[in-house]
Amino acid sequence: MASPCLERLDKASDEVIRRVLTALCESDHDIRKKASKCLDAFESEKKYESHIDGSERQQATGSGSGTKRKAEQALPEVYICENCGDGFLEEHNSDEACFHHPGNLGVDYASDFWADHDEDCHGTIDTAEMREEYPGGFRWDCCDEPGDGKQGCDYARHEAIAVKRRKTKEEMAKTAVSIDLTDD
């Protein structure tokens, strides 16, 4: 079910979307990384090149009759993989597209990494924030590799983050209930 924010984004012009995304990317490093990964998914496919380099936009708004033409090649949905965090297009999703760790990242108490860390003073070790900030102090239980080591140990298909796979407009019109989980 689409949130009111996603519905508003669906209705907004390309220029409004571009400005919103630019503002978000300028203010948030994580959003900038995710946006870059989504662009990477399109850049890997030559047939979407005109959409990435801006030439499609120039053609659509070019001189001629002054009416906006549809792009020659419709853009597919881009998804973010739940396992590896990469952006991907479904048409490129193969059994070996995603390289990730299928296990869990656990605290590496056996190493000297946390020797000087006092949880009463420095905070709890076993948190998502600590995994992000100090990956070297953790190990993957699937392969025993350090958390700051290689990107993965297993190949699989990309799995889209559930909220990203949006319903079509026709499916949304049939939906009776929508749930807004945003803070605003």
mmCIF file of C-alpha atoms in Angstrom:
data_model
loop_
_atom_site.group_PDB
_atom_site.id
_atom_site.type_symbol
_atom_site.label_atom_id
_atom_site.label_comp_id
_atom_site.label_asym_id
_atom_site.label_seq_id
_atom_site.Cartn_x
_atom_site.Cartn_y
_atom_site.Cartn_z
ATOM 1 C CA MET A 1 0.000 0.000 0.000
ATOM 2 C CA ALA A 2 1.371 3.350 -0.974
ATOM 3 C CA SER A 3 1.798 5.994 1.668
ATOM 4 C CA PRO A 4 0.434 9.494 1.040
ATOM 5 C CA CYS A 5 4.027 10.624 0.490
ATOM 6 C CA LEU A 6 4.570 8.027 -2.271
ATOM 7 C CA GLU A 7 1.265 8.996 -3.866
ATOM 8 C CA ARG A 8 2.352 12.647 -3.864
ATOM 9 C CA LEU A 9 5.686 11.667 -5.428
ATOM 10 C CA ASP A 10 3.837 9.730 -8.154
ATOM 11 C CA LYS A 11 1.901 12.904 -9.035
ATOM 12 C CA ALA A 12 4.837 15.344 -8.841
ATOM 13 C CA SER A 13 6.648 16.591 -11.945
ATOM 14 C CA ASP A 14 10.090 15.277 -12.865
ATOM 15 C CA GLU A 15 11.643 18.620 -11.913
ATOM 16 C CA VAL A 16 10.049 18.590 -8.439
ATOM 17 C CA ILE A 17 11.237 15.010 -7.880
ATOM 18 C CA ARG A 18 14.743 15.955 -9.042
ATOM 19 C CA ARG A 19 14.892 18.901 -6.629
ATOM 20 C CA VAL A 20 13.575 16.860 -3.694
ATOM 21 C CA LEU A 21 16.071 14.066 -4.358
ATOM 22 C CA THR A 22 18.933 16.546 -4.738
ATOM 23 C CA ALA A 23 18.056 18.205 -1.423
ATOM 24 C CA LEU A 24 17.852 14.826 0.334
ATOM 25 C CA CYS A 25 21.161 13.673 -1.157
ATOM 26 C CA GLU A 26 22.894 16.909 -0.146
ATOM 27 C CA SER A 27 21.727 16.560 3.447
ATOM 28 C CA ASP A 28 22.014 12.809 4.082
ATOM 29 C CA HIS A 29 25.026 10.616 3.234
ATOM 30 C CA ASP A 30 23.010 7.368 3.465
ATOM 31 C CA ILE A 31 20.391 8.617 1.008
ATOM 32 C CA ARG A 32 23.172 9.796 -1.317
ATOM 33 C CA LYS A 33 24.739 6.287 -1.242
ATOM 34 C CA LYS A 34 21.385 4.604 -1.959
ATOM 35 C CA ALA A 35 20.593 7.015 -4.803
ATOM 36 C CA SER A 36 24.015 6.343 -6.295
ATOM 37 C CA LYS A 37 23.428 2.580 -6.174
ATOM 38 C CA CYS A 38 20.081 3.017 -7.946
ATOM 39 C CA LEU A 39 21.757 5.092 -10.662
ATOM 40 C CA ASP A 40 24.438 2.404 -10.989
ATOM 41 C CA ALA A 41 21.721 -0.134 -11.811
ATOM 42 C CA PHE A 42 20.544 1.970 -14.761
ATOM 43 C CA GLU A 43 24.059 2.893 -15.913
ATOM 44 C CA SER A 44 24.944 -0.784 -16.218
ATOM 45 C CA GLU A 45 22.412 -1.096 -19.051
ATOM 46 C CA LYS A 46 23.261 0.719 -22.313
ATOM 47 C CA LYS A 47 19.624 1.017 -23.457
ATOM 48 C CA TYR A 48 18.818 3.411 -20.568
ATOM 49 C CA GLU A 49 21.819 5.659 -21.285
ATOM 50 C CA SER A 50 19.705 8.554 -22.617
ATOM 51 C CA HIS A 51 17.759 8.620 -19.350
ATOM 52 C CA ILE A 52 20.973 8.893 -17.319
ATOM 53 C CA ASP A 53 22.890 11.469 -19.379
ATOM 54 C CA GLY A 54 19.899 13.811 -19.772
ATOM 55 C CA SER A 55 19.556 13.500 -23.565
ATOM 56 C CA GLU A 56 16.108 11.873 -23.183
ATOM 57 C CA ARG A 57 14.922 14.911 -21.210
ATOM 58 C CA GLN A 58 16.261 17.272 -23.888
ATOM 59 C CA GLN A 59 14.481 15.252 -26.615
ATOM 60 C CA ALA A 60 11.217 15.223 -24.674
ATOM 61 C CA THR A 61 11.222 18.993 -24.144
ATOM 62 C CA GLY A 62 13.007 19.913 -27.403
ATOM 63 C CA SER A 63 11.811 22.338 -30.059
ATOM 64 C CA GLY A 64 9.361 20.673 -32.462
ATOM 65 C CA SER A 65 5.708 20.943 -31.453
ATOM 66 C CA GLY A 66 6.487 21.850 -27.851
ATOM 67 C CA THR A 67 4.618 18.843 -26.476
ATOM 68 C CA LYS A 68 6.393 16.371 -24.273
ATOM 69 C CA ARG A 69 7.033 13.028 -25.997
ATOM 70 C CA LYS A 70 7.214 9.739 -24.156
ATOM 71 C CA ALA A 71 10.669 8.245 -23.883
ATOM 72 C CA GLU A 72 11.473 5.655 -26.536
ATOM 73 C CA GLN A 73 12.377 3.111 -23.867
ATOM 74 C CA ALA A 74 10.219 3.047 -20.730
ATOM 75 C CA LEU A 75 12.238 2.858 -17.541
ATOM 76 C CA PRO A 76 11.796 -0.231 -15.366
ATOM 77 C CA GLU A 77 11.465 -0.056 -11.594
ATOM 78 C CA VAL A 78 14.757 0.037 -9.724
ATOM 79 C CA TYR A 79 14.940 -1.853 -6.434
ATOM 80 C CA ILE A 80 17.311 -1.904 -3.458
ATOM 81 C CA CYS A 81 18.530 -5.351 -2.422
ATOM 82 C CA GLU A 82 17.755 -6.260 1.165
ATOM 83 C CA ASN A 83 20.891 -8.423 1.418
ATOM 84 C CA CYS A 84 23.696 -6.468 -0.280
ATOM 85 C CA GLY A 85 22.214 -2.959 -0.442
ATOM 86 C CA ASP A 86 22.858 -2.562 -4.182
ATOM 87 C CA GLY A 87 20.372 -1.089 -6.606
ATOM 88 C CA PHE A 88 19.175 -3.516 -9.281
ATOM 89 C CA LEU A 89 16.793 -3.955 -12.184
ATOM 90 C CA GLU A 90 14.659 -7.106 -12.192
ATOM 91 C CA GLU A 91 15.757 -7.902 -15.753
ATOM 92 C CA HIS A 92 19.340 -8.328 -14.478
ATOM 93 C CA ASN A 93 18.480 -10.343 -11.391
ATOM 94 C CA SER A 94 20.150 -13.722 -11.804
ATOM 95 C CA ASP A 95 21.015 -16.503 -9.359
ATOM 96 C CA GLU A 96 24.480 -14.953 -8.881
ATOM 97 C CA ALA A 97 23.610 -11.238 -9.001
ATOM 98 C CA CYS A 98 23.841 -10.672 -5.236
ATOM 99 C CA PHE A 99 27.077 -11.287 -3.346
ATOM 100 C CA HIS A 100 26.380 -11.091 0.380
ATOM 101 C CA HIS A 101 26.712 -12.744 3.785
ATOM 102 C CA PRO A 102 23.612 -14.867 4.532
ATOM 103 C CA GLY A 103 24.517 -15.086 8.215
ATOM 104 C CA ASN A 104 24.542 -12.700 11.141
ATOM 105 C CA LEU A 105 27.226 -10.305 12.277
ATOM 106 C CA GLY A 106 28.167 -11.165 15.860
ATOM 107 C CA VAL A 107 30.491 -9.495 18.345
ATOM 108 C CA ASP A 108 34.064 -10.806 18.094
ATOM 109 C CA TYR A 109 34.926 -11.043 21.790
ATOM 110 C CA ALA A 110 37.849 -13.398 21.002
ATOM 111 C CA SER A 111 39.863 -10.641 19.312
ATOM 112 C CA ASP A 112 41.577 -7.738 21.059
ATOM 113 C CA PHE A 113 39.333 -5.243 19.282
ATOM 114 C CA TRP A 114 37.134 -4.589 22.329
ATOM 115 C CA ALA A 115 39.903 -4.962 24.955
ATOM 116 C CA ASP A 116 39.734 -1.303 26.029
ATOM 117 C CA HIS A 117 35.984 -0.925 25.596
ATOM 118 C CA ASP A 118 34.031 -0.515 28.838
ATOM 119 C CA GLU A 119 30.304 -0.870 28.107
ATOM 120 C CA ASP A 120 29.402 1.139 31.226
ATOM 121 C CA CYS A 121 31.508 4.026 29.943
ATOM 122 C CA HIS A 122 31.521 3.685 26.134
ATOM 123 C CA GLY A 123 28.113 2.102 25.557
ATOM 124 C CA THR A 124 26.770 -1.297 24.561
ATOM 125 C CA ILE A 125 28.848 -3.167 21.981
ATOM 126 C CA ASP A 126 26.150 -5.374 20.448
ATOM 127 C CA THR A 127 24.130 -2.710 18.580
ATOM 128 C CA ALA A 128 23.436 -1.828 14.952
ATOM 129 C CA GLU A 129 25.232 1.484 15.422
ATOM 130 C CA MET A 130 28.406 -0.243 16.661
ATOM 131 C CA ARG A 131 28.290 -2.707 13.741
ATOM 132 C CA GLU A 132 28.155 0.258 11.371
ATOM 133 C CA GLU A 133 30.852 2.298 13.113
ATOM 134 C CA TYR A 134 33.240 -0.530 14.123
ATOM 135 C CA PRO A 135 32.723 -3.461 11.710
ATOM 136 C CA GLY A 136 36.199 -4.823 12.555
ATOM 137 C CA GLY A 137 34.949 -5.794 16.009
ATOM 138 C CA PHE A 138 32.404 -8.227 14.572
ATOM 139 C CA ARG A 139 32.475 -11.544 12.661
ATOM 140 C CA TRP A 140 30.072 -13.183 10.248
ATOM 141 C CA ASP A 141 28.717 -16.480 11.589
ATOM 142 C CA CYS A 142 28.275 -17.826 8.041
ATOM 143 C CA CYS A 143 31.969 -17.794 7.111
ATOM 144 C CA ASP A 144 33.863 -16.494 10.166
ATOM 145 C CA GLU A 145 35.126 -13.497 8.149
ATOM 146 C CA PRO A 146 35.634 -10.179 9.967
ATOM 147 C CA GLY A 147 32.857 -7.611 9.618
ATOM 148 C CA ASP A 148 35.165 -5.239 7.765
ATOM 149 C CA GLY A 149 36.378 -7.956 5.405
ATOM 150 C CA LYS A 150 35.111 -9.015 2.000
ATOM 151 C CA GLN A 151 31.646 -8.043 0.788
ATOM 152 C CA GLY A 152 30.124 -11.496 0.905
ATOM 153 C CA CYS A 153 30.542 -15.244 0.915
ATOM 154 C CA ASP A 154 27.418 -16.373 -0.959
ATOM 155 C CA TYR A 155 25.855 -15.687 -4.349
ATOM 156 C CA ALA A 156 22.072 -15.505 -4.717
ATOM 157 C CA ARG A 157 19.312 -13.528 -6.420
ATOM 158 C CA HIS A 158 18.770 -9.965 -5.242
ATOM 159 C CA GLU A 159 15.818 -9.644 -2.857
ATOM 160 C CA ALA A 160 14.064 -6.294 -3.041
ATOM 161 C CA ILE A 161 13.300 -4.508 0.184
ATOM 162 C CA ALA A 162 9.580 -5.215 0.620
ATOM 163 C CA VAL A 163 8.380 -1.606 0.747
ATOM 164 C CA LYS A 164 10.122 -0.803 -2.545
ATOM 165 C CA ARG A 165 8.071 -3.204 -4.660
ATOM 166 C CA ARG A 166 5.149 -0.850 -5.199
ATOM 167 C CA LYS A 167 1.812 -1.849 -6.610
ATOM 168 C CA THR A 168 0.646 -0.560 -9.969
ATOM 169 C CA LYS A 169 -1.830 2.324 -10.014
ATOM 170 C CA GLU A 170 -4.597 -0.133 -10.923
ATOM 171 C CA GLU A 171 -3.762 -2.328 -7.924
ATOM 172 C CA MET A 172 -3.626 0.716 -5.643
ATOM 173 C CA ALA A 173 -7.066 1.840 -6.842
ATOM 174 C CA LYS A 174 -8.518 -1.519 -5.734
ATOM 175 C CA THR A 175 -6.934 -1.263 -2.281
ATOM 176 C CA ALA A 176 -9.403 -0.174 0.394
ATOM 177 C CA VAL A 177 -6.990 0.615 3.224
ATOM 178 C CA SER A 178 -3.741 2.547 3.243
ATOM 179 C CA ILE A 179 -1.423 2.755 6.214
ATOM 180 C CA ASP A 180 0.861 5.735 6.747
ATOM 181 C CA LEU A 181 3.897 4.850 8.867
ATOM 182 C CA THR A 182 5.693 8.150 8.336
ATOM 183 C CA ASP A 183 6.398 10.578 11.146
ATOM 184 C CA ASP A 184 4.918 13.659 9.516
#
